[in-house]
Structure formats: C-alpha cells, structure tokens
Amino acid sequence: MPIVPVDQFTKTKLDYVVVGGGTTGLIVAARLSEDPKVTVGVIEAGGYHEQDPEINIPGMRGLALGNPKFDWNFESLPQKGLDGRVVPLSRGKGLGGSSAVNFLLSIRPAEEELDAIEALGNPGWNWKTFLEYMKRSEQLYEPSHLTPEKAVEYAVGPDPDLFGHDGPVAKSFPTHVTTLHSKMLDSLEKLGVPRNPAHAAGKPVGAFLIPSTVDPRTATRSYSGNAYYAPNAARPNLLVLTEAQVTKVVLEKGSDGLQKATGVNFVKDGKTLTVGAAKEVILSAGSFQTPQLLELSGVGNKSRLAAFGIETKIDAPGVGENLQDHAIITTIVEVDPEVETLDMLTNPEHMAAQQKLYGTQQGIFAAVPTSLVAFASGKELGSDADILRWEKLASIESTPEIFKDTPESVKNGIRKQYRLLSKWVDQNSPLAQFIHWNGHLPVPGLTPKPDGRYISVVSTYAHPFSRGTVHIASADPLKPPAIQQNYLANQTDLDVLSGCLRLTLKMYETEPLKGSVVQKVYPTYGSDVDKDTAEKHVRACLGTLWHPVGTSAMLPKEDGGVVDPNLLVYGTSNLRVVDCSVIPLICSANIVTLAYAIGEKAADIIKAAHK
Ligand SMILES: Cc1cc2nc3c(=O)[nH]c(=O)nc-3n(C[C@H](O)[C@H](O)[C@H](O)COP(=O)(O)OP(=O)(O)OC[C@H]3O[C@@H](n4cnc5c(N)ncnc54)[C@H](O)[C@@H]3O)c2cc1C
C-alpha cells in the first residue's frame, strides 16, 4: 500500500509495528510483509525522497547533509579531546534513513571482526552468516566497463561466490575513474599497502576500487527506500506512515513476568496518537534514537530514568552505553590541472558538459567521488614499540575518566572487547582505513583556487579504543539525545590517526603520485612531521564517518547487553531492536553492509518465532 493517511494507519490492526523506516527498518518490513497473512506498519519521522537529486544522483551525494529535510543534524557534546569542539553528526531522515544519504561505499569488513561478534556471546552471528545475509541483500553488476587489464590495475576482482546476484540492492564498480587512481595504488604499494582484489573475502587489508551501491542501469543510488520499499509499496499488508515521530513504546507486564510491547505512541501533526501491535514492536530508529526511545519507554539505567521522572519498566544498564564510531581526519593536495575532479564543476562550461554526460549515465555525476579505498594494518601505522604500547592501552584502566559512571556489567563487556582489540593491533587485521575523495573537501578558512584541481584523503581508525554514550537529555521525546563520543580519550586513537596522517602524506610524497602533486594544501608540511604537530592536525579536523554502533548492544546481559542473539530486548517478550545499535563491536569497514545483513537475518528470526 502506498504511504497511508494517519487515520487509516491507526485504524488498521497491525501485527508488527516497525519504528523507523530507515535502512534496516524497511528490510524487516519488506520481508515480513511477504506473508500476505500478516500486516506490517512502519512509522518514519521523515518523508519519502523519491525524486530528490541529492539522494538519487551518486555524484551529488553529500549535498543532503545539513538539510533538515534529509538530516537529523545531531551534534556531539563538546569534546574534551578536541579542545571543546562540537562535532556535527548527520543521520538520515526519511524512508531509507541513512542509506538514503550515505556515501554509497559498500565494503565487507574482516572475517575475524565478524567472528568476534559471535565470540562475544552471540551464537549464529559470525562471518559466514553475515556473508550469507549480505549476499541476500545485494545484486552485483560485473565491471563490464573495465578491460581485464584495467580490472587488474584497479584491483577489481569480484569473486562471484562472494557476492549476491539476485538481491534488492544494486552494487557496481565506479565508472568514473581518474588518471590518479593507478598512481595512488602504485604509491601505496611501495609503502607496503598492496593492491587487494580479493578484499571481499574477509581480508580487506590492501587497496582497491570500491564497490558502491549504484544501480548501473540508471546511474542512481540503490538503497533501502527504492530497493526494499518501492517494489513492495503496493502490498495491501504493508502500511507506511511518514512524518510521524514515535515517542514511546507502550509496555505492559505480561503473566509470564516479561514486559510486552502492546504498541507505540507517536506524534503526527502536533497530535500524540497510539497504534497497537498484535505481535511485535521492532525498533529500527538507529544508534542514537533507538536507545533514546528505550529510555523514554522505561528501559534503561534505573537511576538515570528516575532523574527524568520516567518509571523504570526494565532496569537495563547497557542502554545507551558502549558507543563506538569511526572518526576521520582530512588531508588535501592540489594536483595536475588536467585531472577530472569535482572542483571543475565550479566552471559553468564543465558543469553543463557533465550534466549532459549524466543524461547518458556517464561522467562525474554517474559515479561516487570516493572510489578508491585502502586498509592498513598496525605495522604501516606505527613502530613495534607503538604496537606494544597500543596493546597495553586496550584497557578500562587507561582512561578511567570516561568509565567513571559506566555500570559494572557494561565494563565486563568492554573488557572482553579490549582483549580482541589488543590482538588485532599486532596482526594483519585492518587498523585504519583511507578513502580517496575526488576533489577539495570543505575546510573552514581554506578556499580552493578557481581553476585548481585537488584530491582529498580521509582516514579513520578501524577500531576506536575510546567508548562513548548516548542518553536522553530530557523527558521530552522531541528533544535530541546527549551524544558523548569521548573522541581521542584513549591515546591509541590519537596515535593511529597521527599514523594515518603520516602514511597519507608519505603517499603524496611517493612516485608516481608525487609527480602529479602540485602542492600540499592541508596540511602543508611533510610526513616527517613531529608528534605534537601531527596531533594538532588530528584534533583540529577530526570529524565523523557516521558509523555509530553499540548503543543497544547484542551481548549477554552480564556483559551489558541490551538484546539477546534473537534481538529481543532482555526482559521483554516481543520488543526487538533491529538496527546498527545492536552491533557490539565496530568493525573496520563502512557499516551499511552489516545493516543490510542485520535486517535480512532479523526478518528470518522473526518469521521463525511466529511460525
Ligand atoms: C552521511 C552518512 C554517510 C555514510 N556513508 C556510508 C558509506 O558510504 N558506506 C557505509 O557502509 N555506511 C555509510 N554510512 C553508515 C550507514 O549508512 C548507516 O550506519 C546505516 O545506514 C544505519 O542504518 P540503521 O538502520 O541503523 O539506521 P538508519 O538508516 O539511520 O534508520 C533510522 C531511521 O529511523 C528514523 N527514526 C529515528 N527516530 C525515529 C522516531 N522516533 N520515530 C520515527 N522514526 C524515527 C530515522 O528517520 C531513520 O529513517 C553513512 C552514514 C551517514 C549518515
């Protein structure tokens, strides 16, 4: 059924209510409504951006950010590690959620990182099962636009067995590649980061052309909105309500002693309304708003809820704890004037030519401007002594100040995570990621030359050692939660990002890329930069790669878990969380592939529970 009016929504007897029509929410809704006997209702706070070019055109991605039509525009609390600076934290708003505004990179993490999710106490959540469900969500288009020689040059080698071929989300390889791509790959190779065409096999260390969620038949974004919702919009048993914000899950104690979610309250056009759920309520509001909704509904740390006058239904100390995110730093260089970068679009003639080219699904707008990625391990980022130090810094005792209010159970879980993190710094596991951006990224105070051409590289640690929190700051459900990232609290995070800066600067200084670099722009110094100066750059430019996870962690209860391996909130019989907030330990890659897998697997779990 198309998007429905509110009266129809509240009058329909719904079996499942999905809160948040984002990346994962729409997957669950689409899969559950395959059964015509069940009725599924989705409540999404934003609209449906079906025709918006900022969403659909790959080369325009990023333009939706900051616009309240598409973006919640959250902010971190002032960050001590960043001299009190606040970091903007975009989240997608509207059908498709963050998959509608994300940067379309579609990369698999490392095998050991997904096996770790099982090892932390979640049977059935490992590399093998994640891979199976990632494949179910995707349809890979072979890189037929590349000759076999070019495929080798760009490290493109999709093993058909590692990808899905008939799933809803289209995945393809960038069609717009510049003359610098090969040079970057060659220079990285000289620095110990080899071409890695086999990255999708759970071994991402190396460099390669990034698969992206672009539908090559139309050169448009493929995402939850148009892949999972649009093809099923006519189903009479799938009802979607947009521009309605859920404010609370209604919980009642059942005869089994468990809390039962009977429905949700939501605000639509200023009015608070209720809708019932006969079978389940599924929270898919994302890593910031799912814990917020749990707390507003009385599921959280008892003393925290009491402070806001909220009656505790379930004392769940893990809610909103264990926040992890990938933080990025930026570098920019000016390059040869003949390289085709986004900077050329400031010239009206080039803009007109590129718009025309897009009409034939080619050119700069048809592809993502971030088409090259590299993952480096510890040995490319620090000395043996650094690695030993990082292993030791993987502990709660390294940063007691950020754990002073952390519940004991949550600390138990984080200790187990640290044991894994300390192993990964010394192996061939990814420790940092580098993403090429084909143009001059905006930096306050820097103005690109009118005819200049630039490339930027953003880099991030794979696994932050710091942990943050997200909690309600008010009992008013329409107020944003307080997001405390604690960026750079642990020295390892600062060291790894400083290592990223040095490695990127070295890449610019290494032939053949060096020959195409006109000058360094941001920063202007070389890779032999001293510690203090490198750290200053990190603190000045740190931002987010928008990958928050862990705030409703799937972990044993005694380790601060909020949901069990069936994604049921502990202490409830029918309230599940299905979104990235359940990922207990962040992995190295961009996380949307995990979101797709979680949505697909959750749908199977829920179907099996109601057979
Ligand atoms: C700018 C940006 C760039 C990114 N780039 C990449 C990338 O290139 N590759 C990659 O792999 N990952 C990327 N990510 C991360 C990835 O897209 C997200 O982690 C993932 O899509 C999150 O899925 P989710 O289902 O957990 O949440 P979301 O997709 O964010 O869905 C949550 C939904 O719930 C809705 N909602 C929230 N609260 C309420 C409420 N109270 N009532 C009703 N509705 C509500 C929201 O509006 C939203 O639609 C990016 C993310 C962002 C924001």
PDB file of N, CA, C and O in Angstrom, residues 16-69:
ATOM      1  N   TYR A  16       2.751  -6.188  13.213  1.00  0.00           N
ATOM      2  CA  TYR A  16       4.084  -5.676  13.555  1.00  0.00           C
ATOM      3  C   TYR A  16       4.111  -4.168  13.351  1.00  0.00           C
ATOM      4  O   TYR A  16       3.629  -3.677  12.319  1.00  0.00           O
ATOM      5  N   VAL A  17       4.696  -3.471  14.322  1.00  0.00           N
ATOM      6  CA  VAL A  17       4.949  -2.039  14.131  1.00  0.00           C
ATOM      7  C   VAL A  17       6.462  -1.855  14.090  1.00  0.00           C
ATOM      8  O   VAL A  17       7.171  -2.228  15.035  1.00  0.00           O
ATOM      9  N   VAL A  18       6.939  -1.319  12.973  1.00  0.00           N
ATOM     10  CA  VAL A  18       8.375  -1.056  12.826  1.00  0.00           C
ATOM     11  C   VAL A  18       8.592   0.441  13.050  1.00  0.00           C
ATOM     12  O   VAL A  18       7.986   1.277  12.372  1.00  0.00           O
ATOM     13  N   VAL A  19       9.452   0.758  14.012  1.00  0.00           N
ATOM     14  CA  VAL A  19       9.714   2.160  14.359  1.00  0.00           C
ATOM     15  C   VAL A  19      10.963   2.618  13.617  1.00  0.00           C
ATOM     16  O   VAL A  19      12.076   2.196  13.929  1.00  0.00           O
ATOM     17  N   GLY A  20      10.777   3.474  12.618  1.00  0.00           N
ATOM     18  CA  GLY A  20      11.898   3.938  11.800  1.00  0.00           C
ATOM     19  C   GLY A  20      11.932   3.204  10.474  1.00  0.00           C
ATOM     20  O   GLY A  20      12.203   2.007  10.432  1.00  0.00           O
ATOM     21  N   GLY A  21      11.617   3.934   9.407  1.00  0.00           N
ATOM     22  CA  GLY A  21      11.665   3.336   8.054  1.00  0.00           C
ATOM     23  C   GLY A  21      13.015   3.613   7.420  1.00  0.00           C
ATOM     24  O   GLY A  21      13.105   4.146   6.317  1.00  0.00           O
ATOM     25  N   GLY A  22      14.075   3.288   8.165  1.00  0.00           N
ATOM     26  CA  GLY A  22      15.422   3.540   7.648  1.00  0.00           C
ATOM     27  C   GLY A  22      15.993   2.314   6.969  1.00  0.00           C
ATOM     28  O   GLY A  22      15.253   1.458   6.455  1.00  0.00           O
ATOM     29  N   THR A  23      17.302   2.208   6.996  1.00  0.00           N
ATOM     30  CA  THR A  23      17.995   1.127   6.279  1.00  0.00           C
ATOM     31  C   THR A  23      17.449  -0.235   6.697  1.00  0.00           C
ATOM     32  O   THR A  23      16.946  -1.000   5.867  1.00  0.00           O
ATOM     33  N   THR A  24      17.528  -0.536   7.986  1.00  0.00           N
ATOM     34  CA  THR A  24      17.127  -1.867   8.446  1.00  0.00           C
ATOM     35  C   THR A  24      15.608  -1.995   8.587  1.00  0.00           C
ATOM     36  O   THR A  24      15.055  -3.058   8.306  1.00  0.00           O
ATOM     37  N   GLY A  25      14.953  -0.913   9.023  1.00  0.00           N
ATOM     38  CA  GLY A  25      13.503  -0.985   9.262  1.00  0.00           C
ATOM     39  C   GLY A  25      12.754  -1.400   7.997  1.00  0.00           C
ATOM     40  O   GLY A  25      11.848  -2.240   8.053  1.00  0.00           O
ATOM     41  N   LEU A  26      13.143  -0.843   6.865  1.00  0.00           N
ATOM     42  CA  LEU A  26      12.415  -1.174   5.624  1.00  0.00           C
ATOM     43  C   LEU A  26      12.700  -2.601   5.162  1.00  0.00           C
ATOM     44  O   LEU A  26      11.855  -3.224   4.502  1.00  0.00           O
ATOM     45  N   ILE A  27      13.874  -3.115   5.512  1.00  0.00           N
ATOM     46  CA  ILE A  27      14.177  -4.512   5.136  1.00  0.00           C
ATOM     47  C   ILE A  27      13.236  -5.445   5.899  1.00  0.00           C
ATOM     48  O   ILE A  27      12.596  -6.329   5.321  1.00  0.00           O
ATOM     49  N   VAL A  28      13.166  -5.221   7.213  1.00  0.00           N
ATOM     50  CA  VAL A  28      12.315  -6.078   8.046  1.00  0.00           C
ATOM     51  C   VAL A  28      10.866  -5.976   7.567  1.00  0.00           C
ATOM     52  O   VAL A  28      10.174  -6.989   7.407  1.00  0.00           O
ATOM     53  N   ALA A  29      10.423  -4.748   7.309  1.00  0.00           N
ATOM     54  CA  ALA A  29       9.027  -4.557   6.882  1.00  0.00           C
ATOM     55  C   ALA A  29       8.770  -5.266   5.549  1.00  0.00           C
ATOM     56  O   ALA A  29       7.734  -5.924   5.371  1.00  0.00           O
ATOM     57  N   ALA A  30       9.711  -5.138   4.627  1.00  0.00           N
ATOM     58  CA  ALA A  30       9.517  -5.761   3.306  1.00  0.00           C
ATOM     59  C   ALA A  30       9.497  -7.279   3.431  1.00  0.00           C
ATOM     60  O   ALA A  30       8.653  -7.959   2.829  1.00  0.00           O
ATOM     61  N   ARG A  31      10.410  -7.821   4.222  1.00  0.00           N
ATOM     62  CA  ARG A  31      10.479  -9.295   4.322  1.00  0.00           C
ATOM     63  C   ARG A  31       9.276  -9.853   5.087  1.00  0.00           C
ATOM     64  O   ARG A  31       8.707 -10.869   4.694  1.00  0.00           O
ATOM     65  N   LEU A  32       8.864  -9.190   6.192  1.00  0.00           N
ATOM     66  CA  LEU A  32       7.722  -9.719   6.956  1.00  0.00           C
ATOM     67  C   LEU A  32       6.437  -9.649   6.137  1.00  0.00           C
ATOM     68  O   LEU A  32       5.598 -10.541   6.197  1.00  0.00           O
ATOM     69  N   SER A  33       6.299  -8.594   5.353  1.00  0.00           N
ATOM     70  CA  SER A  33       5.049  -8.443   4.580  1.00  0.00           C
ATOM     71  C   SER A  33       5.027  -9.320   3.326  1.00  0.00           C
ATOM     72  O   SER A  33       4.074  -9.285   2.554  1.00  0.00           O
ATOM     73  N   GLU A  34       6.071 -10.142   3.137  1.00  0.00           N
ATOM     74  CA  GLU A  34       5.993 -11.154   2.059  1.00  0.00           C
ATOM     75  C   GLU A  34       4.858 -12.134   2.352  1.00  0.00           C
ATOM     76  O   GLU A  34       4.303 -12.753   1.442  1.00  0.00           O
ATOM     77  N   ASP A  35       4.549 -12.277   3.649  1.00  0.00           N
ATOM     78  CA  ASP A  35       3.448 -13.162   4.043  1.00  0.00           C
ATOM     79  C   ASP A  35       2.159 -12.334   4.035  1.00  0.00           C
ATOM     80  O   ASP A  35       1.971 -11.465   4.903  1.00  0.00           O
ATOM     81  N   PRO A  36       1.255 -12.594   3.084  1.00  0.00           N
ATOM     82  CA  PRO A  36       0.059 -11.742   2.988  1.00  0.00           C
ATOM     83  C   PRO A  36      -0.855 -11.851   4.205  1.00  0.00           C
ATOM     84  O   PRO A  36      -1.745 -11.022   4.401  1.00  0.00           O
ATOM     85  N   LYS A  37      -0.605 -12.841   5.061  1.00  0.00           N
ATOM     86  CA  LYS A  37      -1.482 -13.003   6.232  1.00  0.00           C
ATOM     87  C   LYS A  37      -1.103 -12.074   7.381  1.00  0.00           C
ATOM     88  O   LYS A  37      -1.838 -11.948   8.338  1.00  0.00           O
ATOM     89  N   VAL A  38       0.065 -11.475   7.307  1.00  0.00           N
ATOM     90  CA  VAL A  38       0.423 -10.548   8.397  1.00  0.00           C
ATOM     91  C   VAL A  38       0.386  -9.108   7.887  1.00  0.00           C
ATOM     92  O   VAL A  38       0.587  -8.851   6.700  1.00  0.00           O
ATOM     93  N   THR A  39       0.110  -8.182   8.806  1.00  0.00           N
ATOM     94  CA  THR A  39       0.054  -6.764   8.437  1.00  0.00           C
ATOM     95  C   THR A  39       1.160  -6.021   9.165  1.00  0.00           C
ATOM     96  O   THR A  39       1.315  -6.154  10.376  1.00  0.00           O
ATOM     97  N   VAL A  40       1.912  -5.264   8.391  1.00  0.00           N
ATOM     98  CA  VAL A  40       3.080  -4.570   8.934  1.00  0.00           C
ATOM     99  C   VAL A  40       2.879  -3.070   8.785  1.00  0.00           C
ATOM    100  O   VAL A  40       2.517  -2.583   7.711  1.00  0.00           O
ATOM    101  N   GLY A  41       3.122  -2.342   9.876  1.00  0.00           N
ATOM    102  CA  GLY A  41       3.064  -0.876   9.815  1.00  0.00           C
ATOM    103  C   GLY A  41       4.438  -0.298  10.108  1.00  0.00           C
ATOM    104  O   GLY A  41       5.126  -0.744  11.022  1.00  0.00           O
ATOM    105  N   VAL A  42       4.851   0.682   9.302  1.00  0.00           N
ATOM    106  CA  VAL A  42       6.144   1.352   9.505  1.00  0.00           C
ATOM    107  C   VAL A  42       5.861   2.805   9.855  1.00  0.00           C
ATOM    108  O   VAL A  42       5.065   3.459   9.165  1.00  0.00           O
ATOM    109  N   ILE A  43       6.497   3.308  10.902  1.00  0.00           N
ATOM    110  CA  ILE A  43       6.350   4.738  11.231  1.00  0.00           C
ATOM    111  C   ILE A  43       7.706   5.406  11.038  1.00  0.00           C
ATOM    112  O   ILE A  43       8.688   5.035  11.689  1.00  0.00           O
ATOM    113  N   GLU A  44       7.758   6.363  10.131  1.00  0.00           N
ATOM    114  CA  GLU A  44       9.018   7.047   9.824  1.00  0.00           C
ATOM    115  C   GLU A  44       8.847   8.550  10.084  1.00  0.00           C
ATOM    116  O   GLU A  44       7.878   9.167   9.642  1.00  0.00           O
ATOM    117  N   ALA A  45       9.837   9.101  10.770  1.00  0.00           N
ATOM    118  CA  ALA A  45       9.758  10.519  11.134  1.00  0.00           C
ATOM    119  C   ALA A  45       9.914  11.450   9.929  1.00  0.00           C
ATOM    120  O   ALA A  45       9.359  12.548   9.914  1.00  0.00           O
ATOM    121  N   GLY A  46      10.684  11.025   8.933  1.00  0.00           N
ATOM    122  CA  GLY A  46      10.898  11.875   7.754  1.00  0.00           C
ATOM    123  C   GLY A  46       9.927  11.541   6.627  1.00  0.00           C
ATOM    124  O   GLY A  46       8.961  10.803   6.822  1.00  0.00           O
ATOM    125  N   GLY A  47      10.209  12.102   5.442  1.00  0.00           N
ATOM    126  CA  GLY A  47       9.328  11.884   4.288  1.00  0.00           C
ATOM    127  C   GLY A  47       9.881  10.825   3.346  1.00  0.00           C
ATOM    128  O   GLY A  47      10.764  10.051   3.711  1.00  0.00           O
ATOM    129  N   TYR A  48       9.348  10.801   2.129  1.00  0.00           N
ATOM    130  CA  TYR A  48       9.858   9.882   1.104  1.00  0.00           C
ATOM    131  C   TYR A  48      10.496  10.740   0.025  1.00  0.00           C
ATOM    132  O   TYR A  48       9.811  11.511  -0.652  1.00  0.00           O
ATOM    133  N   HIS A  49      11.807  10.609  -0.119  1.00  0.00           N
ATOM    134  CA  HIS A  49      12.552  11.489  -1.023  1.00  0.00           C
ATOM    135  C   HIS A  49      12.753  10.812  -2.381  1.00  0.00           C
ATOM    136  O   HIS A  49      13.878  10.668  -2.859  1.00  0.00           O
ATOM    137  N   GLU A  50      11.638  10.440  -2.952  1.00  0.00           N
ATOM    138  CA  GLU A  50      11.679   9.588  -4.136  1.00  0.00           C
ATOM    139  C   GLU A  50      12.381  10.239  -5.322  1.00  0.00           C
ATOM    140  O   GLU A  50      13.100   9.581  -6.065  1.00  0.00           O
ATOM    141  N   GLN A  51      12.133  11.547  -5.499  1.00  0.00           N
ATOM    142  CA  GLN A  51      12.628  12.209  -6.715  1.00  0.00           C
ATOM    143  C   GLN A  51      13.775  13.176  -6.453  1.00  0.00           C
ATOM    144  O   GLN A  51      14.165  13.900  -7.356  1.00  0.00           O
ATOM    145  N   ASP A  52      14.304  13.212  -5.233  1.00  0.00           N
ATOM    146  CA  ASP A  52      15.284  14.255  -4.929  1.00  0.00           C
ATOM    147  C   ASP A  52      16.666  13.920  -5.487  1.00  0.00           C
ATOM    148  O   ASP A  52      17.248  12.881  -5.154  1.00  0.00           O
ATOM    149  N   PRO A  53      17.227  14.812  -6.308  1.00  0.00           N
ATOM    150  CA  PRO A  53      18.541  14.521  -6.903  1.00  0.00           C
ATOM    151  C   PRO A  53      19.648  14.380  -5.861  1.00  0.00           C
ATOM    152  O   PRO A  53      20.585  13.604  -6.056  1.00  0.00           O
ATOM    153  N   GLU A  54      19.527  15.102  -4.731  1.00  0.00           N
ATOM    154  CA  GLU A  54      20.572  14.998  -3.686  1.00  0.00           C
ATOM    155  C   GLU A  54      20.672  13.566  -3.167  1.00  0.00           C
ATOM    156  O   GLU A  54      21.699  13.154  -2.632  1.00  0.00           O
ATOM    157  N   ILE A  55      19.549  12.834  -3.270  1.00  0.00           N
ATOM    158  CA  ILE A  55      19.555  11.445  -2.810  1.00  0.00           C
ATOM    159  C   ILE A  55      19.941  10.527  -3.969  1.00  0.00           C
ATOM    160  O   ILE A  55      20.759   9.624  -3.819  1.00  0.00           O
ATOM    161  N   ASN A  56      19.337  10.753  -5.129  1.00  0.00           N
ATOM    162  CA  ASN A  56      19.438   9.762  -6.211  1.00  0.00           C
ATOM    163  C   ASN A  56      20.722   9.818  -7.024  1.00  0.00           C
ATOM    164  O   ASN A  56      21.175   8.798  -7.540  1.00  0.00           O
ATOM    165  N   ILE A  57      21.297  11.008  -7.202  1.00  0.00           N
ATOM    166  CA  ILE A  57      22.441  11.122  -8.123  1.00  0.00           C
ATOM    167  C   ILE A  57      23.745  10.882  -7.355  1.00  0.00           C
ATOM    168  O   ILE A  57      24.087  11.645  -6.440  1.00  0.00           O
ATOM    169  N   PRO A  58      24.471   9.816  -7.710  1.00  0.00           N
ATOM    170  CA  PRO A  58      25.654   9.457  -6.908  1.00  0.00           C
ATOM    171  C   PRO A  58      26.660  10.604  -6.758  1.00  0.00           C
ATOM    172  O   PRO A  58      27.173  10.839  -5.663  1.00  0.00           O
ATOM    173  N   GLY A  59      26.903  11.349  -7.831  1.00  0.00           N
ATOM    174  CA  GLY A  59      27.893  12.430  -7.770  1.00  0.00           C
ATOM    175  C   GLY A  59      27.432  13.603  -6.911  1.00  0.00           C
ATOM    176  O   GLY A  59      28.213  14.510  -6.617  1.00  0.00           O
ATOM    177  N   MET A  60      26.154  13.629  -6.524  1.00  0.00           N
ATOM    178  CA  MET A  60      25.646  14.733  -5.696  1.00  0.00           C
ATOM    179  C   MET A  60      25.505  14.334  -4.232  1.00  0.00           C
ATOM    180  O   MET A  60      25.013  15.099  -3.404  1.00  0.00           O
ATOM    181  N   ARG A  61      25.919  13.124  -3.958  1.00  0.00           N
ATOM    182  CA  ARG A  61      25.749  12.669  -2.580  1.00  0.00           C
ATOM    183  C   ARG A  61      26.598  13.575  -1.643  1.00  0.00           C
ATOM    184  O   ARG A  61      27.650  14.071  -2.021  1.00  0.00           O
ATOM    185  N   GLY A  62      26.076  13.762  -0.467  1.00  0.00           N
ATOM    186  CA  GLY A  62      26.725  14.696   0.466  1.00  0.00           C
ATOM    187  C   GLY A  62      25.949  16.005   0.528  1.00  0.00           C
ATOM    188  O   GLY A  62      25.954  16.676   1.541  1.00  0.00           O
ATOM    189  N   LEU A  63      25.244  16.345  -0.578  1.00  0.00           N
ATOM    190  CA  LEU A  63      24.535  17.627  -0.590  1.00  0.00           C
ATOM    191  C   LEU A  63      23.306  17.617   0.324  1.00  0.00           C
ATOM    192  O   LEU A  63      22.776  18.662   0.687  1.00  0.00           O
ATOM    193  N   ALA A  64      22.841  16.416   0.665  1.00  0.00           N
ATOM    194  CA  ALA A  64      21.668  16.333   1.555  1.00  0.00           C
ATOM    195  C   ALA A  64      22.044  16.648   3.001  1.00  0.00           C
ATOM    196  O   ALA A  64      21.185  16.976   3.815  1.00  0.00           O
ATOM    197  N   LEU A  65      23.331  16.557   3.309  1.00  0.00           N
ATOM    198  CA  LEU A  65      23.736  16.708   4.709  1.00  0.00           C
ATOM    199  C   LEU A  65      23.555  18.144   5.175  1.00  0.00           C
ATOM    200  O   LEU A  65      23.851  19.088   4.438  1.00  0.00           O
ATOM    201  N   GLY A  66      23.057  18.284   6.373  1.00  0.00           N
ATOM    202  CA  GLY A  66      22.823  19.616   6.926  1.00  0.00           C
ATOM    203  C   GLY A  66      21.422  20.127   6.634  1.00  0.00           C
ATOM    204  O   GLY A  66      20.941  21.039   7.305  1.00  0.00           O
ATOM    205  N   ASN A  67      20.750  19.534   5.644  1.00  0.00           N
ATOM    206  CA  ASN A  67      19.392  19.969   5.287  1.00  0.00           C
ATOM    207  C   ASN A  67      18.381  19.205   6.155  1.00  0.00           C
ATOM    208  O   ASN A  67      18.302  17.972   6.071  1.00  0.00           O
ATOM    209  N   PRO A  68      17.607  19.921   6.992  1.00  0.00           N
ATOM    210  CA  PRO A  68      16.718  19.212   7.927  1.00  0.00           C
ATOM    211  C   PRO A  68      15.654  18.342   7.247  1.00  0.00           C
ATOM    212  O   PRO A  68      15.051  17.481   7.888  1.00  0.00           O
ATOM    213  N   LYS A  69      15.460  18.539   5.959  1.00  0.00           N
ATOM    214  CA  LYS A  69      14.526  17.652   5.244  1.00  0.00           C
ATOM    215  C   LYS A  69      15.075  16.208   5.203  1.00  0.00           C
ATOM    216  O   LYS A  69      14.317  15.244   5.221  1.00  0.00           O
TER     217      LYS A  69
END
